[in-house]
Amino acid sequence: MTSHFLAQLGTLLPPGRILTDPVDCYAYAYDNSRKIFPPEAVAFPLDAEEIKAIVLLCNAHNVPLTPRGRGTGTSGGSLPERGGVALSLERMTRIVTMDAANRVAVAEPGVINQSLQDSAKSHGFFWAPDPSSAAYSSIGGNLATSAGGPHAVKYGTTRDHVLGLKAVTGEGSMITTGCYTTKGVVGYDLTRLLVGSEGTLAVITEATLKLTPLPEAVGGLTAHYRDIASCAEAIVAVMALPQTPSALEFLDSGSLDLIRSRFPEMVPADATAMLMIEVDGSERYISESCNAILSACRNDGLINAERTADAAALWRARKTLSPLLRDIAPKKINEDVVVPVSALPGFLQELGRLSDKYRIANVNFGHAGNGNIHVNLLVNPDNFPEMARAEQCLNEIFDLVIRLRGTLSGEHGVGSEKRAYVGKEIDMSTMALMKGIKRVFDPNNILNPGKLFL
Amino acid sequence: MTSHFLAQLGTLLPPGRILTDPVDCYAYAYDNSRKIFPPEAVAFPLDAEEIKAIVLLCNAHNVPLTPRGRGTGTSGGSLPERGGVALSLERMTRIVTMDAANRVAVAEPGVINQSLQDSAKSHGFFWAPDPSSAAYSSIGGNLATSAGGPHAVKYGTTRDHVLGLKAVTGEGSMITTGCYTTKGVVGYDLTRLLVGSEGTLAVITEATLKLTPLPEAVGGLTAHYRDIASCAEAIVAVMALPQTPSALEFLDSGSLDLIRSRFPEMVPADATAMLMIEVDGSERYISESCNAILSACRNDGLINAERTADAAALWRARKTLSPLLRDIAPKKINEDVVVPVSALPGFLQELGRLSDKYRIANVNFGHAGNGNIHVNLLVNPDNFPEMARAEQCLNEIFDLVIRLRGTLSGEHGVGSEKRAYVGKEIDMSTMALMKGIKRVFDPNNILNPGKLFL
């Protein structure tokens, strides 16, 4: 990065909105992938015009530009791998419109997911995407990864809840995609092309989001199983019911052991698998649905299944898990593969076999209603032989997922972490089209270069 | 089209699957836009390999290739405007997979929407897109236009119910987009890029579709209003409720006059606007929701509102309308504009003013829950001064729609009919990107050339 470039950047933004001191820049070097790539400068634009000016400058000087929300991603998508400028959107935090009559919110990319929820809640609505990072992650980051969360089983993921976008392409064009209404079929769907594109095509400057009415009430039940096969069977049975749960979370024996190590009373001693099933709607609907779901949960491996007093009780075991996992394996490999629900029994069994084969302890839990399992390999990155085995294990897990008609990522995205594996899922001709689209939006490969593709 | 080209086409398909006699080809010259553009040949492929071979041949000879479902579209999207080959997918009618456990169906493009519904129904599911042409239109056509229908207000449109696609691009590449699971964020969302692209980017050869559980029951109510303003006000009030109706259809005074002309008893004499509101779910949910909706319907202009005996009674007036409309104005201009729900009162009032100003009778009805109104201008195409006034009127309607933050098409698509107006909605830089994407998929502009863009 030349001093000439920096001088020009200085003409675009005031001093308080540019960082160049390496100590300051370091704060923008990481995300939850725990890789470190410091940018050479950090820019804090406040509007689309400023973003356009920065994009044009980076094009003129061939400087990489990496858009960044709040850096909570786990795949390295927001890391400036090749240096250059980190474009932090954290100061664009305006909720432009909260239009309850039309069930629409318009927000800048830096708005925190939770802030949007708080604002929508007062009108009786919510925005459906609910990544577990919701309290910290931004709408822009949610859009960039098409974030999901536990409620996706009923409500879908981010791409299902965006009506339109304003964005600045990698070439510096200001574009407007989609519409303000819930129906619209004029032109190609560029909205969903940008959602999930991980900042490689354009910088989102404003999003028109679809709101959903808040459910009247939330209830649910937990079910504990003696063996994982019975639990997986119950998942398939529940998802065959017409009553779609609002969340269907699974915890395996590794997860339950971890919880018992700190809270011995929280789960039955003989349980090796657990389901937490949330249902929302009217009290009557919840009651009827819970009865149907309790029936579907019953099989020979069931220890007990019962309705929980409230949502807090329902989620207690699940919320306990993540911090415990971080304690015992701070540098675990955390995947988010997806397989068809009917393939879960075979998949979970096979994960056990692979754990034995490669002597890599694993802990598996997640959004079973979507077949979306967080496979955690508990490794120590300083143990090289273990890491080599883990890599082979992961490779075999990915092959298995593809064989079962699944996908390598249900919510984290590719970023840099899964880049090497994308070829397992996407064939060469489809990949060539994606690269062609990248060139249309970003001919000089300025925006988040090197991400998504090898 | 040279005899050399035809000879080569003859090597790709057996004689029974190519038409070249102009009399035969004429059957593939029209759709519901009532324009006539005969193809020079019609090809009936049976699989993706044959489609690829035809695409490559057309590229080599620079012959236009227009994919076609069942020709029920209203925008000219399937018409071979520039001659060449009509690629009829009507013989690819296999439902490849009906996977109830995963709520997934895999179908070839020629499967009729209703056939898919019949097949899914026996498993307790349906595919949500429900264009009024469902009994005749194909899945491929539904995908090409991202078809909607009355139930979109609760269930969304086609793009919300597709998980993945197989397709042959305009260049002849076989691609696979999306996935088999309900979550997946690996690579760009090419699935939704193809959905709604009206056969200009690729030929869809197989679709992986998301199924939805059938509701337990269906109920609803009708409400009649003395004036349109009160009716529009009620629409806004109903859509502000947390209970989302499964359909919210509106009929204006022109529609009601038409119904009364044949069935005097069907609507109250003093009604000038009517709502038909469908609710689905459990009987209890329907009952609770109908009560809330009845309350929201009440205002000073209400004549009466009451629950209907069954779904058939609910839809009676609406189903009566379309044939009557075709009788009195067989060549009417039928639009499908969308405005935000809260803008409906002003929009409907303004439509009345424009009808007076241009002396063009109009009949307006449609999917008010999405703000999607079928504006019908009752014109006689042989009356040139009237057609000139209609064109000006339409132009003003479109400007109004855009000013109200609406869209020119909610479900019909652009095709050739709306091509001249797209510039009102999509700015030049966004349009340039769309054209760039078109070039990536179809560099020789073989596929449905001239559609969507001017």
mmCIF file with all atom_site columns, N, CA, C and O in Angstrom, chain A residues 373-412:
data_model
loop_
_atom_site.group_PDB
_atom_site.id
_atom_site.type_symbol
_atom_site.label_atom_id
_atom_site.label_alt_id
_atom_site.label_comp_id
_atom_site.label_asym_id
_atom_site.label_entity_id
_atom_site.label_seq_id
_atom_site.pdbx_PDB_ins_code
_atom_site.Cartn_x
_atom_site.Cartn_y
_atom_site.Cartn_z
_atom_site.occupancy
_atom_site.B_iso_or_equiv
_atom_site.pdbx_formal_charge
_atom_site.auth_seq_id
_atom_site.auth_comp_id
_atom_site.auth_asym_id
_atom_site.auth_atom_id
_atom_site.pdbx_PDB_model_num
ATOM 1   N N  . ILE A 1 373 ? -25.623 -30.282 11.361 1.00 0.00 ? 373 ILE A N  1
ATOM 2   C CA . ILE A 1 373 ? -24.935 -30.748 12.568 1.00 0.00 ? 373 ILE A CA 1
ATOM 3   C C  . ILE A 1 373 ? -23.593 -30.032 12.730 1.00 0.00 ? 373 ILE A C  1
ATOM 4   O O  . ILE A 1 373 ? -22.789 -29.993 11.790 1.00 0.00 ? 373 ILE A O  1
ATOM 5   N N  . HIS A 1 374 ? -23.392 -29.455 13.903 1.00 0.00 ? 374 HIS A N  1
ATOM 6   C CA . HIS A 1 374 ? -22.072 -28.898 14.206 1.00 0.00 ? 374 HIS A CA 1
ATOM 7   C C  . HIS A 1 374 ? -21.175 -30.031 14.670 1.00 0.00 ? 374 HIS A C  1
ATOM 8   O O  . HIS A 1 374 ? -21.319 -30.541 15.781 1.00 0.00 ? 374 HIS A O  1
ATOM 9   N N  . VAL A 1 375 ? -20.287 -30.438 13.789 1.00 0.00 ? 375 VAL A N  1
ATOM 10  C CA . VAL A 1 375 ? -19.317 -31.490 14.114 1.00 0.00 ? 375 VAL A CA 1
ATOM 11  C C  . VAL A 1 375 ? -18.081 -30.791 14.665 1.00 0.00 ? 375 VAL A C  1
ATOM 12  O O  . VAL A 1 375 ? -17.454 -29.998 13.957 1.00 0.00 ? 375 VAL A O  1
ATOM 13  N N  . ASN A 1 376 ? -17.765 -31.058 15.908 1.00 0.00 ? 376 ASN A N  1
ATOM 14  C CA . ASN A 1 376 ? -16.601 -30.436 16.549 1.00 0.00 ? 376 ASN A CA 1
ATOM 15  C C  . ASN A 1 376 ? -15.519 -31.488 16.750 1.00 0.00 ? 376 ASN A C  1
ATOM 16  O O  . ASN A 1 376 ? -15.744 -32.474 17.452 1.00 0.00 ? 376 ASN A O  1
ATOM 17  N N  . LEU A 1 377 ? -14.376 -31.281 16.133 1.00 0.00 ? 377 LEU A N  1
ATOM 18  C CA . LEU A 1 377 ? -13.247 -32.178 16.358 1.00 0.00 ? 377 LEU A CA 1
ATOM 19  C C  . LEU A 1 377 ? -12.378 -31.538 17.434 1.00 0.00 ? 377 LEU A C  1
ATOM 20  O O  . LEU A 1 377 ? -11.877 -30.422 17.252 1.00 0.00 ? 377 LEU A O  1
ATOM 21  N N  . LEU A 1 378 ? -12.219 -32.251 18.560 1.00 0.00 ? 378 LEU A N  1
ATOM 22  C CA . LEU A 1 378 ? -11.529 -31.655 19.709 1.00 0.00 ? 378 LEU A CA 1
ATOM 23  C C  . LEU A 1 378 ? -10.029 -31.872 19.566 1.00 0.00 ? 378 LEU A C  1
ATOM 24  O O  . LEU A 1 378 ? -9.483  -32.872 20.019 1.00 0.00 ? 378 LEU A O  1
ATOM 25  N N  . VAL A 1 379 ? -9.382  -30.936 18.911 1.00 0.00 ? 379 VAL A N  1
ATOM 26  C CA . VAL A 1 379 ? -7.963  -31.093 18.619 1.00 0.00 ? 379 VAL A CA 1
ATOM 27  C C  . VAL A 1 379 ? -7.153  -30.008 19.323 1.00 0.00 ? 379 VAL A C  1
ATOM 28  O O  . VAL A 1 379 ? -7.664  -28.963 19.710 1.00 0.00 ? 379 VAL A O  1
ATOM 29  N N  . ASN A 1 380 ? -5.879  -30.301 19.457 1.00 0.00 ? 380 ASN A N  1
ATOM 30  C CA . ASN A 1 380 ? -4.925  -29.317 19.941 1.00 0.00 ? 380 ASN A CA 1
ATOM 31  C C  . ASN A 1 380 ? -4.018  -28.975 18.767 1.00 0.00 ? 380 ASN A C  1
ATOM 32  O O  . ASN A 1 380 ? -3.241  -29.815 18.313 1.00 0.00 ? 380 ASN A O  1
ATOM 33  N N  . PRO A 1 381 ? -4.099  -27.746 18.251 1.00 0.00 ? 381 PRO A N  1
ATOM 34  C CA . PRO A 1 381 ? -3.361  -27.395 17.030 1.00 0.00 ? 381 PRO A CA 1
ATOM 35  C C  . PRO A 1 381 ? -1.847  -27.557 17.170 1.00 0.00 ? 381 PRO A C  1
ATOM 36  O O  . PRO A 1 381 ? -1.149  -27.639 16.163 1.00 0.00 ? 381 PRO A O  1
ATOM 37  N N  . ASP A 1 382 ? -1.337  -27.624 18.412 1.00 0.00 ? 382 ASP A N  1
ATOM 38  C CA . ASP A 1 382 ? 0.106   -27.794 18.586 1.00 0.00 ? 382 ASP A CA 1
ATOM 39  C C  . ASP A 1 382 ? 0.529   -29.254 18.468 1.00 0.00 ? 382 ASP A C  1
ATOM 40  O O  . ASP A 1 382 ? 1.731   -29.551 18.448 1.00 0.00 ? 382 ASP A O  1
ATOM 41  N N  . ASN A 1 383 ? -0.442  -30.144 18.466 1.00 0.00 ? 383 ASN A N  1
ATOM 42  C CA . ASN A 1 383 ? -0.141  -31.572 18.324 1.00 0.00 ? 383 ASN A CA 1
ATOM 43  C C  . ASN A 1 383 ? -0.224  -31.930 16.838 1.00 0.00 ? 383 ASN A C  1
ATOM 44  O O  . ASN A 1 383 ? -1.295  -32.191 16.296 1.00 0.00 ? 383 ASN A O  1
ATOM 45  N N  . PHE A 1 384 ? 0.933   -31.930 16.170 1.00 0.00 ? 384 PHE A N  1
ATOM 46  C CA . PHE A 1 384 ? 0.928   -32.072 14.713 1.00 0.00 ? 384 PHE A CA 1
ATOM 47  C C  . PHE A 1 384 ? 0.384   -33.411 14.232 1.00 0.00 ? 384 PHE A C  1
ATOM 48  O O  . PHE A 1 384 ? -0.407  -33.430 13.287 1.00 0.00 ? 384 PHE A O  1
ATOM 49  N N  . PRO A 1 385 ? 0.808   -34.533 14.847 1.00 0.00 ? 385 PRO A N  1
ATOM 50  C CA . PRO A 1 385 ? 0.233   -35.804 14.359 1.00 0.00 ? 385 PRO A CA 1
ATOM 51  C C  . PRO A 1 385 ? -1.287  -35.827 14.511 1.00 0.00 ? 385 PRO A C  1
ATOM 52  O O  . PRO A 1 385 ? -2.010  -36.308 13.637 1.00 0.00 ? 385 PRO A O  1
ATOM 53  N N  . GLU A 1 386 ? -1.771  -35.264 15.626 1.00 0.00 ? 386 GLU A N  1
ATOM 54  C CA . GLU A 1 386 ? -3.222  -35.227 15.826 1.00 0.00 ? 386 GLU A CA 1
ATOM 55  C C  . GLU A 1 386 ? -3.886  -34.376 14.745 1.00 0.00 ? 386 GLU A C  1
ATOM 56  O O  . GLU A 1 386 ? -4.919  -34.744 14.188 1.00 0.00 ? 386 GLU A O  1
ATOM 57  N N  . MET A 1 387 ? -3.267  -33.233 14.441 1.00 0.00 ? 387 MET A N  1
ATOM 58  C CA . MET A 1 387 ? -3.848  -32.355 13.420 1.00 0.00 ? 387 MET A CA 1
ATOM 59  C C  . MET A 1 387 ? -3.874  -33.044 12.054 1.00 0.00 ? 387 MET A C  1
ATOM 60  O O  . MET A 1 387 ? -4.815  -32.872 11.281 1.00 0.00 ? 387 MET A O  1
ATOM 61  N N  . ALA A 1 388 ? -2.836  -33.812 11.760 1.00 0.00 ? 388 ALA A N  1
ATOM 62  C CA . ALA A 1 388 ? -2.796  -34.524 10.473 1.00 0.00 ? 388 ALA A CA 1
ATOM 63  C C  . ALA A 1 388 ? -3.931  -35.536 10.414 1.00 0.00 ? 388 ALA A C  1
ATOM 64  O O  . ALA A 1 388 ? -4.617  -35.670 9.388  1.00 0.00 ? 388 ALA A O  1
ATOM 65  N N  . ARG A 1 389 ? -4.158  -36.249 11.538 1.00 0.00 ? 389 ARG A N  1
ATOM 66  C CA . ARG A 1 389 ? -5.265  -37.215 11.573 1.00 0.00 ? 389 ARG A CA 1
ATOM 67  C C  . ARG A 1 389 ? -6.607  -36.487 11.446 1.00 0.00 ? 389 ARG A C  1
ATOM 68  O O  . ARG A 1 389 ? -7.524  -36.936 10.754 1.00 0.00 ? 389 ARG A O  1
ATOM 69  N N  . ALA A 1 390 ? -6.703  -35.338 12.131 1.00 0.00 ? 390 ALA A N  1
ATOM 70  C CA . ALA A 1 390 ? -7.958  -34.572 12.087 1.00 0.00 ? 390 ALA A CA 1
ATOM 71  C C  . ALA A 1 390 ? -8.279  -34.148 10.655 1.00 0.00 ? 390 ALA A C  1
ATOM 72  O O  . ALA A 1 390 ? -9.428  -34.186 10.214 1.00 0.00 ? 390 ALA A O  1
ATOM 73  N N  . GLU A 1 391 ? -7.236  -33.765 9.930  1.00 0.00 ? 391 GLU A N  1
ATOM 74  C CA . GLU A 1 391 ? -7.466  -33.322 8.552  1.00 0.00 ? 391 GLU A CA 1
ATOM 75  C C  . GLU A 1 391 ? -7.994  -34.459 7.682  1.00 0.00 ? 391 GLU A C  1
ATOM 76  O O  . GLU A 1 391 ? -8.921  -34.277 6.894  1.00 0.00 ? 391 GLU A O  1
ATOM 77  N N  . GLN A 1 392 ? -7.397  -35.643 7.888  1.00 0.00 ? 392 GLN A N  1
ATOM 78  C CA . GLN A 1 392 ? -7.889  -36.808 7.138  1.00 0.00 ? 392 GLN A CA 1
ATOM 79  C C  . GLN A 1 392 ? -9.318  -37.141 7.531  1.00 0.00 ? 392 GLN A C  1
ATOM 80  O O  . GLN A 1 392 ? -10.158 -37.475 6.705  1.00 0.00 ? 392 GLN A O  1
ATOM 81  N N  . CYS A 1 393 ? -9.573  -37.028 8.834  1.00 0.00 ? 393 CYS A N  1
ATOM 82  C CA . CYS A 1 393 ? -10.909 -37.324 9.358  1.00 0.00 ? 393 CYS A CA 1
ATOM 83  C C  . CYS A 1 393 ? -11.930 -36.372 8.735  1.00 0.00 ? 393 CYS A C  1
ATOM 84  O O  . CYS A 1 393 ? -12.982 -36.783 8.249  1.00 0.00 ? 393 CYS A O  1
ATOM 85  N N  . LEU A 1 394 ? -11.581 -35.083 8.721  1.00 0.00 ? 394 LEU A N  1
ATOM 86  C CA . LEU A 1 394 ? -12.463 -34.056 8.182  1.00 0.00 ? 394 LEU A CA 1
ATOM 87  C C  . LEU A 1 394 ? -12.739 -34.318 6.703  1.00 0.00 ? 394 LEU A C  1
ATOM 88  O O  . LEU A 1 394 ? -13.872 -34.228 6.232  1.00 0.00 ? 394 LEU A O  1
ATOM 89  N N  . ASN A 1 395 ? -11.686 -34.666 5.995  1.00 0.00 ? 395 ASN A N  1
ATOM 90  C CA . ASN A 1 395 ? -11.820 -34.967 4.578  1.00 0.00 ? 395 ASN A CA 1
ATOM 91  C C  . ASN A 1 395 ? -12.814 -36.106 4.365  1.00 0.00 ? 395 ASN A C  1
ATOM 92  O O  . ASN A 1 395 ? -13.671 -36.039 3.482  1.00 0.00 ? 395 ASN A O  1
ATOM 93  N N  . GLU A 1 396 ? -12.716 -37.113 5.217  1.00 0.00 ? 396 GLU A N  1
ATOM 94  C CA . GLU A 1 396 ? -13.616 -38.254 5.078  1.00 0.00 ? 396 GLU A CA 1
ATOM 95  C C  . GLU A 1 396 ? -15.048 -37.870 5.474  1.00 0.00 ? 396 GLU A C  1
ATOM 96  O O  . GLU A 1 396 ? -16.020 -38.350 4.874  1.00 0.00 ? 396 GLU A O  1
ATOM 97  N N  . ILE A 1 397 ? -15.171 -36.997 6.469  1.00 0.00 ? 397 ILE A N  1
ATOM 98  C CA . ILE A 1 397 ? -16.512 -36.517 6.863  1.00 0.00 ? 397 ILE A CA 1
ATOM 99  C C  . ILE A 1 397 ? -17.159 -35.768 5.696  1.00 0.00 ? 397 ILE A C  1
ATOM 100 O O  . ILE A 1 397 ? -18.319 -35.978 5.356  1.00 0.00 ? 397 ILE A O  1
ATOM 101 N N  . PHE A 1 398 ? -16.371 -34.894 5.059  1.00 0.00 ? 398 PHE A N  1
ATOM 102 C CA . PHE A 1 398 ? -16.912 -34.121 3.934  1.00 0.00 ? 398 PHE A CA 1
ATOM 103 C C  . PHE A 1 398 ? -17.335 -35.048 2.786  1.00 0.00 ? 398 PHE A C  1
ATOM 104 O O  . PHE A 1 398 ? -18.383 -34.856 2.177  1.00 0.00 ? 398 PHE A O  1
ATOM 105 N N  . ASP A 1 399 ? -16.511 -36.054 2.491  1.00 0.00 ? 399 ASP A N  1
ATOM 106 C CA . ASP A 1 399 ? -16.880 -36.995 1.429  1.00 0.00 ? 399 ASP A CA 1
ATOM 107 C C  . ASP A 1 399 ? -18.178 -37.707 1.777  1.00 0.00 ? 399 ASP A C  1
ATOM 108 O O  . ASP A 1 399 ? -19.042 -37.908 0.924  1.00 0.00 ? 399 ASP A O  1
ATOM 109 N N  . LEU A 1 400 ? -18.288 -38.078 3.042  1.00 0.00 ? 400 LEU A N  1
ATOM 110 C CA . LEU A 1 400 ? -19.499 -38.760 3.505  1.00 0.00 ? 400 LEU A CA 1
ATOM 111 C C  . LEU A 1 400 ? -20.723 -37.857 3.334  1.00 0.00 ? 400 LEU A C  1
ATOM 112 O O  . LEU A 1 400 ? -21.770 -38.285 2.826  1.00 0.00 ? 400 LEU A O  1
ATOM 113 N N  . VAL A 1 401 ? -20.577 -36.608 3.730  1.00 0.00 ? 401 VAL A N  1
ATOM 114 C CA . VAL A 1 401 ? -21.674 -35.636 3.627  1.00 0.00 ? 401 VAL A CA 1
ATOM 115 C C  . VAL A 1 401 ? -22.151 -35.518 2.176  1.00 0.00 ? 401 VAL A C  1
ATOM 116 O O  . VAL A 1 401 ? -23.344 -35.544 1.893  1.00 0.00 ? 401 VAL A O  1
ATOM 117 N N  . ILE A 1 402 ? -21.204 -35.387 1.261  1.00 0.00 ? 402 ILE A N  1
ATOM 118 C CA . ILE A 1 402 ? -21.558 -35.248 -0.155 1.00 0.00 ? 402 ILE A CA 1
ATOM 119 C C  . ILE A 1 402 ? -22.235 -36.530 -0.655 1.00 0.00 ? 402 ILE A C  1
ATOM 120 O O  . ILE A 1 402 ? -23.234 -36.473 -1.379 1.00 0.00 ? 402 ILE A O  1
ATOM 121 N N  . ARG A 1 403 ? -21.714 -37.689 -0.224 1.00 0.00 ? 403 ARG A N  1
ATOM 122 C CA . ARG A 1 403 ? -22.303 -38.965 -0.642 1.00 0.00 ? 403 ARG A CA 1
ATOM 123 C C  . ARG A 1 403 ? -23.748 -39.061 -0.170 1.00 0.00 ? 403 ARG A C  1
ATOM 124 O O  . ARG A 1 403 ? -24.602 -39.630 -0.832 1.00 0.00 ? 403 ARG A O  1
ATOM 125 N N  . LEU A 1 404 ? -24.037 -38.485 0.986  1.00 0.00 ? 404 LEU A N  1
ATOM 126 C CA . LEU A 1 404 ? -25.397 -38.534 1.551  1.00 0.00 ? 404 LEU A CA 1
ATOM 127 C C  . LEU A 1 404 ? -26.286 -37.424 0.985  1.00 0.00 ? 404 LEU A C  1
ATOM 128 O O  . LEU A 1 404 ? -27.377 -37.193 1.474  1.00 0.00 ? 404 LEU A O  1
ATOM 129 N N  . ARG A 1 405 ? -25.845 -36.713 -0.029 1.00 0.00 ? 405 ARG A N  1
ATOM 130 C CA . ARG A 1 405 ? -26.558 -35.592 -0.665 1.00 0.00 ? 405 ARG A CA 1
ATOM 131 C C  . ARG A 1 405 ? -26.676 -34.390 0.262  1.00 0.00 ? 405 ARG A C  1
ATOM 132 O O  . ARG A 1 405 ? -27.673 -33.680 0.246  1.00 0.00 ? 405 ARG A O  1
ATOM 133 N N  . GLY A 1 406 ? -25.638 -34.178 1.054  1.00 0.00 ? 406 GLY A N  1
ATOM 134 C CA . GLY A 1 406 ? -25.629 -33.036 1.957  1.00 0.00 ? 406 GLY A CA 1
ATOM 135 C C  . GLY A 1 406 ? -24.789 -31.901 1.405  1.00 0.00 ? 406 GLY A C  1
ATOM 136 O O  . GLY A 1 406 ? -24.400 -31.899 0.231  1.00 0.00 ? 406 GLY A O  1
ATOM 137 N N  . THR A 1 407 ? -24.517 -30.926 2.268  1.00 0.00 ? 407 THR A N  1
ATOM 138 C CA . THR A 1 407 ? -23.686 -29.787 1.870  1.00 0.00 ? 407 THR A CA 1
ATOM 139 C C  . THR A 1 407 ? -22.648 -29.517 2.958  1.00 0.00 ? 407 THR A C  1
ATOM 140 O O  . THR A 1 407 ? -22.868 -29.807 4.137  1.00 0.00 ? 407 THR A O  1
ATOM 141 N N  . LEU A 1 408 ? -21.517 -28.941 2.545  1.00 0.00 ? 408 LEU A N  1
ATOM 142 C CA . LEU A 1 408 ? -20.402 -28.737 3.462  1.00 0.00 ? 408 LEU A CA 1
ATOM 143 C C  . LEU A 1 408 ? -20.663 -27.641 4.479  1.00 0.00 ? 408 LEU A C  1
ATOM 144 O O  . LEU A 1 408 ? -20.031 -27.595 5.520  1.00 0.00 ? 408 LEU A O  1
ATOM 145 N N  . SER A 1 409 ? -21.568 -26.730 4.145  1.00 0.00 ? 409 SER A N  1
ATOM 146 C CA . SER A 1 409 ? -21.828 -25.633 5.082  1.00 0.00 ? 409 SER A CA 1
ATOM 147 C C  . SER A 1 409 ? -23.292 -25.227 5.061  1.00 0.00 ? 409 SER A C  1
ATOM 148 O O  . SER A 1 409 ? -23.832 -24.868 4.015  1.00 0.00 ? 409 SER A O  1
ATOM 149 N N  . GLY A 1 410 ? -23.892 -25.280 6.221  1.00 0.00 ? 410 GLY A N  1
ATOM 150 C CA . GLY A 1 410 ? -25.290 -24.890 6.342  1.00 0.00 ? 410 GLY A CA 1
ATOM 151 C C  . GLY A 1 410 ? -25.469 -23.455 6.750  1.00 0.00 ? 410 GLY A C  1
ATOM 152 O O  . GLY A 1 410 ? -26.511 -22.846 6.489  1.00 0.00 ? 410 GLY A O  1
ATOM 153 N N  . GLU A 1 411 ? -24.448 -22.874 7.414  1.00 0.00 ? 411 GLU A N  1
ATOM 154 C CA . GLU A 1 411 ? -24.629 -21.497 7.860  1.00 0.00 ? 411 GLU A CA 1
ATOM 155 C C  . GLU A 1 411 ? -23.345 -20.696 7.997  1.00 0.00 ? 411 GLU A C  1
ATOM 156 O O  . GLU A 1 411 ? -23.412 -19.473 8.056  1.00 0.00 ? 411 GLU A O  1
ATOM 157 N N  . HIS A 1 412 ? -22.189 -21.315 8.074  1.00 0.00 ? 412 HIS A N  1
ATOM 158 C CA . HIS A 1 412 ? -20.958 -20.556 8.289  1.00 0.00 ? 412 HIS A CA 1
ATOM 159 C C  . HIS A 1 412 ? -20.406 -19.939 7.007  1.00 0.00 ? 412 HIS A C  1
ATOM 160 O O  . HIS A 1 412 ? -19.754 -18.907 7.050  1.00 0.00 ? 412 HIS A O  1
#
